[in-house]
PDB file of C-alpha atoms in Angstrom:
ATOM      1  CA  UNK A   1       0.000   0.000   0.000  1.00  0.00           C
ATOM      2  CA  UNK A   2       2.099   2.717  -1.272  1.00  0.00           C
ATOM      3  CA  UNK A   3       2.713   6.066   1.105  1.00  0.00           C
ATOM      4  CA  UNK A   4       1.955   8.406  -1.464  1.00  0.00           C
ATOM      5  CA  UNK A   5      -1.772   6.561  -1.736  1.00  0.00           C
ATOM      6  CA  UNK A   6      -2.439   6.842   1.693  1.00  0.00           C
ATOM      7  CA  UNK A   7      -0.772  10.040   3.129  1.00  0.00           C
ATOM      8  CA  UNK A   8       1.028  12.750   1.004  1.00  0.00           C
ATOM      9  CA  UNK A   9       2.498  15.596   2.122  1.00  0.00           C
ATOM     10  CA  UNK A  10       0.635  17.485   4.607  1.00  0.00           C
ATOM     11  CA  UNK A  11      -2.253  14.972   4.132  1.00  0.00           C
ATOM     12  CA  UNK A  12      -4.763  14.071   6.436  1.00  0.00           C
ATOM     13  CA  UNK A  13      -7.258  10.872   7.796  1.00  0.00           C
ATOM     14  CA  UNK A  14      -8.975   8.569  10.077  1.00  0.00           C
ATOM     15  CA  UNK A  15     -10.985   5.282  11.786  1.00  0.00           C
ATOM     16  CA  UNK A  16     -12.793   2.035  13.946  1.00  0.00           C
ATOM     17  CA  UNK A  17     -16.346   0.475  14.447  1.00  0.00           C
ATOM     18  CA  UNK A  18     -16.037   0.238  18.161  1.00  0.00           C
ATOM     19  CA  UNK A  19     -13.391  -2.581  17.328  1.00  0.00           C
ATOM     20  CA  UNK A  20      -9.571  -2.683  18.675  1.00  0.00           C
ATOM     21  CA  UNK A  21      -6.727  -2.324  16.031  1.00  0.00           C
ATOM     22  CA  UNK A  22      -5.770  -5.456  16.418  1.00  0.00           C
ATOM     23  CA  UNK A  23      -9.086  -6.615  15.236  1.00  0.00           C
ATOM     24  CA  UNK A  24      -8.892  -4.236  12.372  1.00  0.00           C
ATOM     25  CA  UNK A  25      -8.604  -7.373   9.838  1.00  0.00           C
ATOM     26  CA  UNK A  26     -11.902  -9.455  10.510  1.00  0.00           C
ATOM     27  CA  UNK A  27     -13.981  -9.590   7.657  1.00  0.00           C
ATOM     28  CA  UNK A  28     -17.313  -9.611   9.738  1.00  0.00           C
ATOM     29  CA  UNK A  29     -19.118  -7.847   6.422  1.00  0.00           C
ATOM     30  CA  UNK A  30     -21.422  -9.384   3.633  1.00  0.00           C
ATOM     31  CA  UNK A  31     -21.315  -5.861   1.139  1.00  0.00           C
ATOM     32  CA  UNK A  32     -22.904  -8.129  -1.040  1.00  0.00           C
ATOM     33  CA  UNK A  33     -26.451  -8.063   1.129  1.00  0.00           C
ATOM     34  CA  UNK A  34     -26.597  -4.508   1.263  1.00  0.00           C
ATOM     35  CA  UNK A  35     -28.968  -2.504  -1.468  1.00  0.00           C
ATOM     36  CA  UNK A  36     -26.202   0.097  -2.199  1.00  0.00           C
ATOM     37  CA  UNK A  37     -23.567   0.045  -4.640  1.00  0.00           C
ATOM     38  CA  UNK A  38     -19.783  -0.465  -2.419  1.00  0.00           C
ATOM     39  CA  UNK A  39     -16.580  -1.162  -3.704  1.00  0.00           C
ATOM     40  CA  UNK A  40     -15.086  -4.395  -2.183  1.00  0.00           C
ATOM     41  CA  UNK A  41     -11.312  -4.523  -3.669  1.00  0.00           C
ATOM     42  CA  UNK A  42      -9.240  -1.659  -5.533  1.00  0.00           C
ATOM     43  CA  UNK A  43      -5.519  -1.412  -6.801  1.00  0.00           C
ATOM     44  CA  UNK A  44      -3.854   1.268  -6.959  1.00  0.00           C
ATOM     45  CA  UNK A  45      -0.850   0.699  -9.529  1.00  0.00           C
ATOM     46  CA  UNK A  46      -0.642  -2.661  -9.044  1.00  0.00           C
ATOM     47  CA  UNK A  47      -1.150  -2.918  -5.803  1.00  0.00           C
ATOM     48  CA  UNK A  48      -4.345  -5.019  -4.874  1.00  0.00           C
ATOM     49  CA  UNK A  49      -6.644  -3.688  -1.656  1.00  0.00           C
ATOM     50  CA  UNK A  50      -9.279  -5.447   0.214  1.00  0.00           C
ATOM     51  CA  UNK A  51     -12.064  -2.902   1.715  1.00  0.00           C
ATOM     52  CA  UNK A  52     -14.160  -4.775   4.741  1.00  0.00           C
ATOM     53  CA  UNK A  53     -17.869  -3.424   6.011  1.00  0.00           C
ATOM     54  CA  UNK A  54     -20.825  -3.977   8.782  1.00  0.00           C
ATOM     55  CA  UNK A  55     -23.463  -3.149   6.538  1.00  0.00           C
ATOM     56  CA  UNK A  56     -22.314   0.210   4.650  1.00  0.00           C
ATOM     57  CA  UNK A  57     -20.037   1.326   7.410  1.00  0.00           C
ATOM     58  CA  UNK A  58     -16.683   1.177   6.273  1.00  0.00           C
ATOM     59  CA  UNK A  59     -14.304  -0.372   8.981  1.00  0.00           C
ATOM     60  CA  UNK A  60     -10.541  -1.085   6.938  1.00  0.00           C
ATOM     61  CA  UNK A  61      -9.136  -0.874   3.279  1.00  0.00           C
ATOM     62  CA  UNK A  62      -6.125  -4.125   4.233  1.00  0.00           C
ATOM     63  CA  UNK A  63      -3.363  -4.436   1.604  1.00  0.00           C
ATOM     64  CA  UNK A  64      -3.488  -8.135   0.333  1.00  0.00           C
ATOM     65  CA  UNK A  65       0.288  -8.499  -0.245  1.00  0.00           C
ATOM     66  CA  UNK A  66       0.916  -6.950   3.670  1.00  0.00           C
ATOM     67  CA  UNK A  67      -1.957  -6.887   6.283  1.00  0.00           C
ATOM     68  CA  UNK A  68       0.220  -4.589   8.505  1.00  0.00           C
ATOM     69  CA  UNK A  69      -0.327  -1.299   5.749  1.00  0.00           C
ATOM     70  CA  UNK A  70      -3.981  -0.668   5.620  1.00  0.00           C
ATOM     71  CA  UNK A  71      -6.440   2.576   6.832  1.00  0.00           C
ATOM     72  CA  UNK A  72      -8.250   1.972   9.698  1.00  0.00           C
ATOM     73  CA  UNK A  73     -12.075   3.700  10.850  1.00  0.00           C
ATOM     74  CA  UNK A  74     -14.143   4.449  13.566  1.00  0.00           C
ATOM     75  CA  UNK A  75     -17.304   5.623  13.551  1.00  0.00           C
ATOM     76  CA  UNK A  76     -18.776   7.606  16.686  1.00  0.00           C
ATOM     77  CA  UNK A  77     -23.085   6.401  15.678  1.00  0.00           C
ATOM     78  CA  UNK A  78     -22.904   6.993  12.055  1.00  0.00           C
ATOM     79  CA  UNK A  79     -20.361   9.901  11.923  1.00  0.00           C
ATOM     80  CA  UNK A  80     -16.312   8.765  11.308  1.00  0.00           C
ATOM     81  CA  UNK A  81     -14.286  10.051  14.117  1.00  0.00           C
ATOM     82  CA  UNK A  82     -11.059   8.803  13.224  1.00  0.00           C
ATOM     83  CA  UNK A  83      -9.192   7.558  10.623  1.00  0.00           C
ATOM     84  CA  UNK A  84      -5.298   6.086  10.584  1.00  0.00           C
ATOM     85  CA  UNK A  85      -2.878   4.647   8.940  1.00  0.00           C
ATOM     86  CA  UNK A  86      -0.506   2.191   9.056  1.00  0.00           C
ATOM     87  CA  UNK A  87       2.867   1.025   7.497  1.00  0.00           C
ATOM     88  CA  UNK A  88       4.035  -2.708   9.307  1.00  0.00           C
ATOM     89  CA  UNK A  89       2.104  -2.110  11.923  1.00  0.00           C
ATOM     90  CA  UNK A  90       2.978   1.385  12.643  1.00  0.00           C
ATOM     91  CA  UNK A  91       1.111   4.202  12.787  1.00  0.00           C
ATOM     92  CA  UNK A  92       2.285   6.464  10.134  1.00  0.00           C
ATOM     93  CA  UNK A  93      -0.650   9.139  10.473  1.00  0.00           C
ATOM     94  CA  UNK A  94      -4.278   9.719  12.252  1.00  0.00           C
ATOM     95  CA  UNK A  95      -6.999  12.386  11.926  1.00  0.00           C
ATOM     96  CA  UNK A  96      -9.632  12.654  14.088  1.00  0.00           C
ATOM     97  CA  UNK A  97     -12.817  14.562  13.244  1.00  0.00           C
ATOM     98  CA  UNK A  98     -15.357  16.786  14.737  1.00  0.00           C
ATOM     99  CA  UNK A  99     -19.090  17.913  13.934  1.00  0.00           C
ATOM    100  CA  UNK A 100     -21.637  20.056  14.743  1.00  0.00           C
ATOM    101  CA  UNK A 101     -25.454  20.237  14.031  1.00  0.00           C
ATOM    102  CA  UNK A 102     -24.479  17.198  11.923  1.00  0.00           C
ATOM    103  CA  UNK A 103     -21.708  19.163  10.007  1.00  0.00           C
ATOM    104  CA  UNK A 104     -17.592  18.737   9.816  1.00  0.00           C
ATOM    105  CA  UNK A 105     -16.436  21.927  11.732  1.00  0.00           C
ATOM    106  CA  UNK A 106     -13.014  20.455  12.130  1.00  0.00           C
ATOM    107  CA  UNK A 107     -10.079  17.726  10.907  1.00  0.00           C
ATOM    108  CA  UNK A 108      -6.911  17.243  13.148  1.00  0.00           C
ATOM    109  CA  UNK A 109      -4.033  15.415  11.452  1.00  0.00           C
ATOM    110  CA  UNK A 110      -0.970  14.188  13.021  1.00  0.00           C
ATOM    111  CA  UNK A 111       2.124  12.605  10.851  1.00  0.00           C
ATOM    112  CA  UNK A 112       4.161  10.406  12.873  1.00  0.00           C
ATOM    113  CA  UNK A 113       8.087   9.898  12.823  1.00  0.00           C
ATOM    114  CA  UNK A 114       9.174   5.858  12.346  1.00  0.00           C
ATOM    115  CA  UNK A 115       9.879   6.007  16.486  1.00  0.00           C
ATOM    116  CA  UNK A 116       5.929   7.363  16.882  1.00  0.00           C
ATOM    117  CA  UNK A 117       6.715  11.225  17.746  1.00  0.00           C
ATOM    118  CA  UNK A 118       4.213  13.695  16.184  1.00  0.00           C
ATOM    119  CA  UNK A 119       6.016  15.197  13.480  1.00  0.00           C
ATOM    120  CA  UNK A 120       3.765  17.922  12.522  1.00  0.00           C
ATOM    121  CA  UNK A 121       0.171  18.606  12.671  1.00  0.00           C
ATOM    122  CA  UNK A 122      -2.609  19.755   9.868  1.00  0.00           C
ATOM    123  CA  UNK A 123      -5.501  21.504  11.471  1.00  0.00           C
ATOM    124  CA  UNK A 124      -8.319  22.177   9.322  1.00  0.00           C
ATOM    125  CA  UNK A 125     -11.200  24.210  10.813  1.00  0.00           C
ATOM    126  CA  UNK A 126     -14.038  24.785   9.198  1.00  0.00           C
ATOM    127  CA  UNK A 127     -16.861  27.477   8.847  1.00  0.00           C
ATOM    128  CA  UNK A 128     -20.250  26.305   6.859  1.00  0.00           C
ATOM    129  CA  UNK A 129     -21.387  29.673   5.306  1.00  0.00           C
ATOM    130  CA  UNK A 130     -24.444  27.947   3.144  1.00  0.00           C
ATOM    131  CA  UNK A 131     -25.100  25.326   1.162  1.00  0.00           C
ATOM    132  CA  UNK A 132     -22.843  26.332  -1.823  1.00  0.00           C
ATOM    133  CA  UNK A 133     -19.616  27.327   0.564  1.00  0.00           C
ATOM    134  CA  UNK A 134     -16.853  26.387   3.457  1.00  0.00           C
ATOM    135  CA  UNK A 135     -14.857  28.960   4.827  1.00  0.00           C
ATOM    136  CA  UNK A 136     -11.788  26.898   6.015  1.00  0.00           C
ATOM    137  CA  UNK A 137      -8.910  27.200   7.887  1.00  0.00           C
ATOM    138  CA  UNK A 138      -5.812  25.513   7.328  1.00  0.00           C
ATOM    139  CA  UNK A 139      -2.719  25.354   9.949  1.00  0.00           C
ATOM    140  CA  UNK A 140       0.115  23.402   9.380  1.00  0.00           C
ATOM    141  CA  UNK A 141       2.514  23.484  12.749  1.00  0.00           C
ATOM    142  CA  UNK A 142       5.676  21.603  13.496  1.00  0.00           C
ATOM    143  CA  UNK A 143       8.722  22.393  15.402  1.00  0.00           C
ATOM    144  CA  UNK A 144      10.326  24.741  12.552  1.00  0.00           C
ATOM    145  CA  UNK A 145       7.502  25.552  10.216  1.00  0.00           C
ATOM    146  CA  UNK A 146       3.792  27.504  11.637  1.00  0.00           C
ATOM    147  CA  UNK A 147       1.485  28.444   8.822  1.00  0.00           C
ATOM    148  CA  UNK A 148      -2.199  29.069   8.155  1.00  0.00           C
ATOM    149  CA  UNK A 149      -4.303  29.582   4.873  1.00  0.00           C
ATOM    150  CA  UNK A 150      -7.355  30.683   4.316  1.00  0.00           C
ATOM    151  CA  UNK A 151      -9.720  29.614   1.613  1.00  0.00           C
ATOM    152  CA  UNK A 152     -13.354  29.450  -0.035  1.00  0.00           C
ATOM    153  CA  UNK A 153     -14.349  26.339  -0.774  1.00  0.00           C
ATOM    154  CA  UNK A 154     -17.252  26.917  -3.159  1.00  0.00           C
ATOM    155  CA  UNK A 155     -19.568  23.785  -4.324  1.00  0.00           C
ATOM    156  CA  UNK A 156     -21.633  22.821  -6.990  1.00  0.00           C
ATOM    157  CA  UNK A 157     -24.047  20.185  -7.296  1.00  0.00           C
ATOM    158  CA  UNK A 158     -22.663  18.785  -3.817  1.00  0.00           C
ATOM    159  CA  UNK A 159     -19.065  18.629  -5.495  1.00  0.00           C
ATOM    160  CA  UNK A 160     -16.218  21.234  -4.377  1.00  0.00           C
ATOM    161  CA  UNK A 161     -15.927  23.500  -8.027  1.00  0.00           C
ATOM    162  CA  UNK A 162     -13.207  26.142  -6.599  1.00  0.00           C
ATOM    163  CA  UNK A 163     -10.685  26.636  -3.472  1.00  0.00           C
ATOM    164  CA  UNK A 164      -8.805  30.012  -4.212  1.00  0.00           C
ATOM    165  CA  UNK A 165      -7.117  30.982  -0.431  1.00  0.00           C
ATOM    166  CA  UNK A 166      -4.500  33.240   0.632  1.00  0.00           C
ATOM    167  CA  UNK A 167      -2.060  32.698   3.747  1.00  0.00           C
ATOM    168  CA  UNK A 168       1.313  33.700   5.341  1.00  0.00           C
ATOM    169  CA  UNK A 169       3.567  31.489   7.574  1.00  0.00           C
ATOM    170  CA  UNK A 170       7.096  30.804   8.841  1.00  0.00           C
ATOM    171  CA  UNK A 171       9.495  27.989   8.196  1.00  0.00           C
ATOM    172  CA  UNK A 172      13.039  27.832   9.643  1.00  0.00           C
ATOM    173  CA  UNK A 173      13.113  31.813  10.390  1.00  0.00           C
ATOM    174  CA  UNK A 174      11.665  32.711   6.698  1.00  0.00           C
ATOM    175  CA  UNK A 175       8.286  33.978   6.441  1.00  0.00           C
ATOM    176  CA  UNK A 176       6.758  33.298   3.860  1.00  0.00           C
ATOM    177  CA  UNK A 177       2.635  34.730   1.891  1.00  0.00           C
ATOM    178  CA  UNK A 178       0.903  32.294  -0.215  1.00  0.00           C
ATOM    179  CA  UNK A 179      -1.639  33.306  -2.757  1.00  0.00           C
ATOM    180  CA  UNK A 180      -3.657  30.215  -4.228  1.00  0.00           C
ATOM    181  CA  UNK A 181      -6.388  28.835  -7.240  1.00  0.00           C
ATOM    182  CA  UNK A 182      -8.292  25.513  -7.350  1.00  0.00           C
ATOM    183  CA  UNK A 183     -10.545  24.268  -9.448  1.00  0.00           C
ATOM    184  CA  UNK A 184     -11.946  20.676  -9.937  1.00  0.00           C
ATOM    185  CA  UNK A 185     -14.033  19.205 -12.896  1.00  0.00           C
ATOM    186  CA  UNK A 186     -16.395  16.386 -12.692  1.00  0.00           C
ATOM    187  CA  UNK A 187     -18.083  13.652 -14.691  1.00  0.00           C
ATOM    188  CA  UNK A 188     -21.816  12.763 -14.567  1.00  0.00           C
ATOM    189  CA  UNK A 189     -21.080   9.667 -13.028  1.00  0.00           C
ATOM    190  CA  UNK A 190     -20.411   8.894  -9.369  1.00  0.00           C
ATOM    191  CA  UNK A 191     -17.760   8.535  -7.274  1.00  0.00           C
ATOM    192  CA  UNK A 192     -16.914   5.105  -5.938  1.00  0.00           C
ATOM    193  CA  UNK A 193     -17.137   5.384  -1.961  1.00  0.00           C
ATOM    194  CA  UNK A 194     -20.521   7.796  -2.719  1.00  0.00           C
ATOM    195  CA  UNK A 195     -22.626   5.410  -0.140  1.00  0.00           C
ATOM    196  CA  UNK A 196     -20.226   4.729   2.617  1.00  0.00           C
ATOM    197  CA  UNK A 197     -21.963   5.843   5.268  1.00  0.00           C
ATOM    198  CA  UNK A 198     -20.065   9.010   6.520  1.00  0.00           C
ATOM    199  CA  UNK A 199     -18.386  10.240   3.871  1.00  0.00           C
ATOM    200  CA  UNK A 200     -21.253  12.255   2.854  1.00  0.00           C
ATOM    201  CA  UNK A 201     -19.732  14.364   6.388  1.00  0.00           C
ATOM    202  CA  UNK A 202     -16.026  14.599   5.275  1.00  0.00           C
ATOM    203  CA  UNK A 203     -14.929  17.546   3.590  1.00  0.00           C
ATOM    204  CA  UNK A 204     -12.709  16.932   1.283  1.00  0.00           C
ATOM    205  CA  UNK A 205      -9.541  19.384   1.684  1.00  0.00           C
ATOM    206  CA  UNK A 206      -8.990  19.783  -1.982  1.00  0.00           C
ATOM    207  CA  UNK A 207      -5.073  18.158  -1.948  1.00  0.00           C
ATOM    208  CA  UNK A 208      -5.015  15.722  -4.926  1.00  0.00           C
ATOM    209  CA  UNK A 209      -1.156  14.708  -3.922  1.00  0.00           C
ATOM    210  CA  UNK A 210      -2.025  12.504  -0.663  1.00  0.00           C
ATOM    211  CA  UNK A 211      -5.014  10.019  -2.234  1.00  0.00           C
ATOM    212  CA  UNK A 212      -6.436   9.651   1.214  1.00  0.00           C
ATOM    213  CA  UNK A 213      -8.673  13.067   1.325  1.00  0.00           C
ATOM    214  CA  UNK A 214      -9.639  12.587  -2.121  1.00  0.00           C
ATOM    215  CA  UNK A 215     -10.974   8.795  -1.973  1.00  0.00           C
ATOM    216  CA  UNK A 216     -12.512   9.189   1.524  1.00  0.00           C
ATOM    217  CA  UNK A 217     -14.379  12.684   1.519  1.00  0.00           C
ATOM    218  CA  UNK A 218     -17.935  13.916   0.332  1.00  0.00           C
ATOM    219  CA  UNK A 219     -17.561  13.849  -3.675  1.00  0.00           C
ATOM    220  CA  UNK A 220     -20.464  12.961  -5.052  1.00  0.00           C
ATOM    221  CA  UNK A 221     -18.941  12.670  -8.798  1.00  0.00           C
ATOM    222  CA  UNK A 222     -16.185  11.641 -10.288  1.00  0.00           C
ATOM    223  CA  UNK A 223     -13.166  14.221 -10.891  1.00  0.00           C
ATOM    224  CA  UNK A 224     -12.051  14.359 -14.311  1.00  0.00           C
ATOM    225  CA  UNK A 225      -9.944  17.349 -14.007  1.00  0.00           C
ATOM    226  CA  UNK A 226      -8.232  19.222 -11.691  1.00  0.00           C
ATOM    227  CA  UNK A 227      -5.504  22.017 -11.374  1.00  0.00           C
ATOM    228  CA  UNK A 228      -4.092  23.819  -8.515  1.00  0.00           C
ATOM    229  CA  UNK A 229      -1.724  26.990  -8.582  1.00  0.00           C
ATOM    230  CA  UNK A 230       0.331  29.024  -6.171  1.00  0.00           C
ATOM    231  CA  UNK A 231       2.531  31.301  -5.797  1.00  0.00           C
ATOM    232  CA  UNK A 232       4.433  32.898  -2.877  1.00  0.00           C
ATOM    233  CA  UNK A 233       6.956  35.589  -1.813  1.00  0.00           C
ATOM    234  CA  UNK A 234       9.419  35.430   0.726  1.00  0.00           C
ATOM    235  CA  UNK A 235      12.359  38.636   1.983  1.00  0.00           C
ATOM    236  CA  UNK A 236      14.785  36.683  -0.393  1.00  0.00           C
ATOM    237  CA  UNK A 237      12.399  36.569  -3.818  1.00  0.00           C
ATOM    238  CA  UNK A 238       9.411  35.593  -4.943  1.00  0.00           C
ATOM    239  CA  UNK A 239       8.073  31.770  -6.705  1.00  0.00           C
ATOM    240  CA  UNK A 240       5.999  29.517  -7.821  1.00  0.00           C
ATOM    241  CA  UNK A 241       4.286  25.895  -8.367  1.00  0.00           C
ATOM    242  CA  UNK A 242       1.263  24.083  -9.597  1.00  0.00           C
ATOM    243  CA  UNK A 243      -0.165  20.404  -9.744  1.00  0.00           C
ATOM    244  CA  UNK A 244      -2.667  19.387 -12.014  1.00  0.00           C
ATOM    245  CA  UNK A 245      -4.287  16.431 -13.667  1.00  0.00           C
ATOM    246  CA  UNK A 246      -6.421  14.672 -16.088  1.00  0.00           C
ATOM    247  CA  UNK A 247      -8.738  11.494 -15.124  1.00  0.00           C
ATOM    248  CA  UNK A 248      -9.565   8.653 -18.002  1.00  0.00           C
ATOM    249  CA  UNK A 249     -12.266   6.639 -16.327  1.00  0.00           C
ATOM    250  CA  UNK A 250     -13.913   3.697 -17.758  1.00  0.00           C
ATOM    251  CA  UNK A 251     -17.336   3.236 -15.933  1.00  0.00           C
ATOM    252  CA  UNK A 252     -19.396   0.325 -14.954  1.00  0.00           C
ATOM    253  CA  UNK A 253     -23.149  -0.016 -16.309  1.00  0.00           C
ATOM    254  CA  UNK A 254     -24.061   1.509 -12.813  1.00  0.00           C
ATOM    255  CA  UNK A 255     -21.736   4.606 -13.235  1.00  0.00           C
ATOM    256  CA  UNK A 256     -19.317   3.653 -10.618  1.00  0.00           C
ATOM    257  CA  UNK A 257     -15.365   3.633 -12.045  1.00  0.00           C
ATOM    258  CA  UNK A 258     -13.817   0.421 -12.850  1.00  0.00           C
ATOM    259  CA  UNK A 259     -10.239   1.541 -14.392  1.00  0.00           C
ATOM    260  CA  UNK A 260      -8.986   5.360 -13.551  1.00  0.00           C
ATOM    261  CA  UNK A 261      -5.941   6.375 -15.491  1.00  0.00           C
ATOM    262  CA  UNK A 262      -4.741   9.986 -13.422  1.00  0.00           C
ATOM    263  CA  UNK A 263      -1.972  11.755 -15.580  1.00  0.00           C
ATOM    264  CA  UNK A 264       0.129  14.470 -14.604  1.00  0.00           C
ATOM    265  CA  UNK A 265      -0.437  17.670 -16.890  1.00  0.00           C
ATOM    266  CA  UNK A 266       0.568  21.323 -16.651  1.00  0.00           C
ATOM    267  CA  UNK A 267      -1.637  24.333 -16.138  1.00  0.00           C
ATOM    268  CA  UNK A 268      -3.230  23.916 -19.676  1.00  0.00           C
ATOM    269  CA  UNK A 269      -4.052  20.178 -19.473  1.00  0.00           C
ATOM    270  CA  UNK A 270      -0.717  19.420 -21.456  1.00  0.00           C
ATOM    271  CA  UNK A 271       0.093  15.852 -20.233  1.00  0.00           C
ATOM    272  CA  UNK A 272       3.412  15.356 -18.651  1.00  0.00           C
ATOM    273  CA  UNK A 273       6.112  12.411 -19.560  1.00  0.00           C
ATOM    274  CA  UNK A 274       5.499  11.052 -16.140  1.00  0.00           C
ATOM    275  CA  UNK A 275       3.918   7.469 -16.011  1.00  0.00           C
ATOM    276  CA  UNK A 276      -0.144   7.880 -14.862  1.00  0.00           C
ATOM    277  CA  UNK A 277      -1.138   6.429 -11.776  1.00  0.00           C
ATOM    278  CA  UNK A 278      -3.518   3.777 -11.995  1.00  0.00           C
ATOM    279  CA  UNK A 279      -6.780   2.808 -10.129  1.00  0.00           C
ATOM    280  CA  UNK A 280      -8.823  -0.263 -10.692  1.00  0.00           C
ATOM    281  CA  UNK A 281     -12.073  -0.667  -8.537  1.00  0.00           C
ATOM    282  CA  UNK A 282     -14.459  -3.911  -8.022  1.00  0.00           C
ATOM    283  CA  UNK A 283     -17.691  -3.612  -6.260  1.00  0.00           C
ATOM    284  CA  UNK A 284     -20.318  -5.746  -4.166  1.00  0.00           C
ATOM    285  CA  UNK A 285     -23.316  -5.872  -6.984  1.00  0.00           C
TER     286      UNK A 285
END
């Protein structure tokens, strides 16, 4: 189960049904009873997954070629409180959630060194203006770096269209303002965790470089394009960067994805020589 999949830089997650870890790899599920569409097993480049249930609650997604790296939940009723992950047996990151008035008003995430300190922490708090938009609050605080950014997330049809934020920080003595863009194009079809139970809670941060946020979050349909700018000045100069891609999704009769193909592209949807990453997904019905 490949780091970049399941954490990313600055990324952020969480999990358990009222279950210990160490009981995090009982298959005590039958997806295939329930009346919703769920995927069961997924790859991501190669690598082949197993995701376990009760009923539509999600409780582990368990590499197949080494139990010890797979994503662990917990649920608190039927909101997710927590989800972590784990490399060998050790925990390489956690978030923990929290909600209000049956809304996500916050996302703690902790990165762990390989001896369990906390390395850094990601705190996302967030303000629900209406329907259509998020004001949220990013913070991103270790021993050398403390930043925070501010952005709009503004939605469409239920799916986060644009994220534009500005924010100012310090890393080792420099500080540093950040100016930022997002935007995010859909399909018609749906996303493939759409009915976990849960999801529909957890706002997804926008960060297409960690996997986590973007498989387990509240998309209802399927990316198929996405680009991200920013640029920043500091007392020594000025810069910039950018990450952006392009989805080729083959769908299932039901509109759920079966193969994903994400390249790498620059700002104007130019594909980069860099290989794609590849998704496959199967599901219970």
């Amino acid at each position: 189960m490949k780091k970049i999949i399941l954490l990313g830089s600055m990324a952020l997650l969480t999990l358990s049904c009222g279950s210990d870890d160490d009981d995090n790899t009982v298959d005590n599920s039958n997806p295939s009873t329930q009346n919703v569409i769920l995927p069961v097993k997924m790859s991501v480049d190669g690598e082949s997954m197993k995701i376990n249930y009760d009923g539509t609650k999600i409780l582990n997604v368990t590499s197949n070629a080494n139990t010890g790296n797979k994503v662990i939940f917990t649920y608190d009723g039927d909101y997710i409180s927590s989800i972590k992950f784990y490399e060998a047996n050790v925990l390489q990151s956690s978030t923990d959630y929290a909600y209000t008035n049956n809304l996500m008003t916050s996302a703690i995430n902790k990165e762990y060194s390989a001896s369990g300190v906390v390395e850094y922490n990601v705190i996302h708090t967030y303000t629900h203006v209406n329907a259509n938009q998020i004001n949220a609050k990013r913070q991103v605080i270790s021993a050398n770096t403390n930043y925070t950014m501010n952005s709009v997330y503004t939605y469409s049809g239920g799916n986060l269209i644009t994220a534009p934020g500005t924010g100012s920080g310090t890393s080792n003595g420099v500080t540093t303002t950040y100016n930022q863009t997002a935007s995010y194009n859909y399909t018609d079809k749906n996303y493939p965790f759409r009915n976990v139970k849960g999801f529909d809670k957890i706002i997804y941060n926008g960060d297409m470089s960690d996997g986590v946020s973007y498989l387990f979050s509240n998309l209802k349909n399927n990316i198929s394009s996405y680009k991200e700018n920013t640029t920043y000045t500091y007392s020594g100069g000025s810069g910039s960067g950018y990450s952006a891609y392009k989805f080729t999704t083959t769908f299932s009769s039901s509109g759920y994805p079966i193969y994903e193909s994400r390249q790498p592209t620059d700002l104007n949807g130019v594909p980069s020589p860099s290989q794609p990453e590849i998704y496959t997904y199967e599901y219970n019905n």
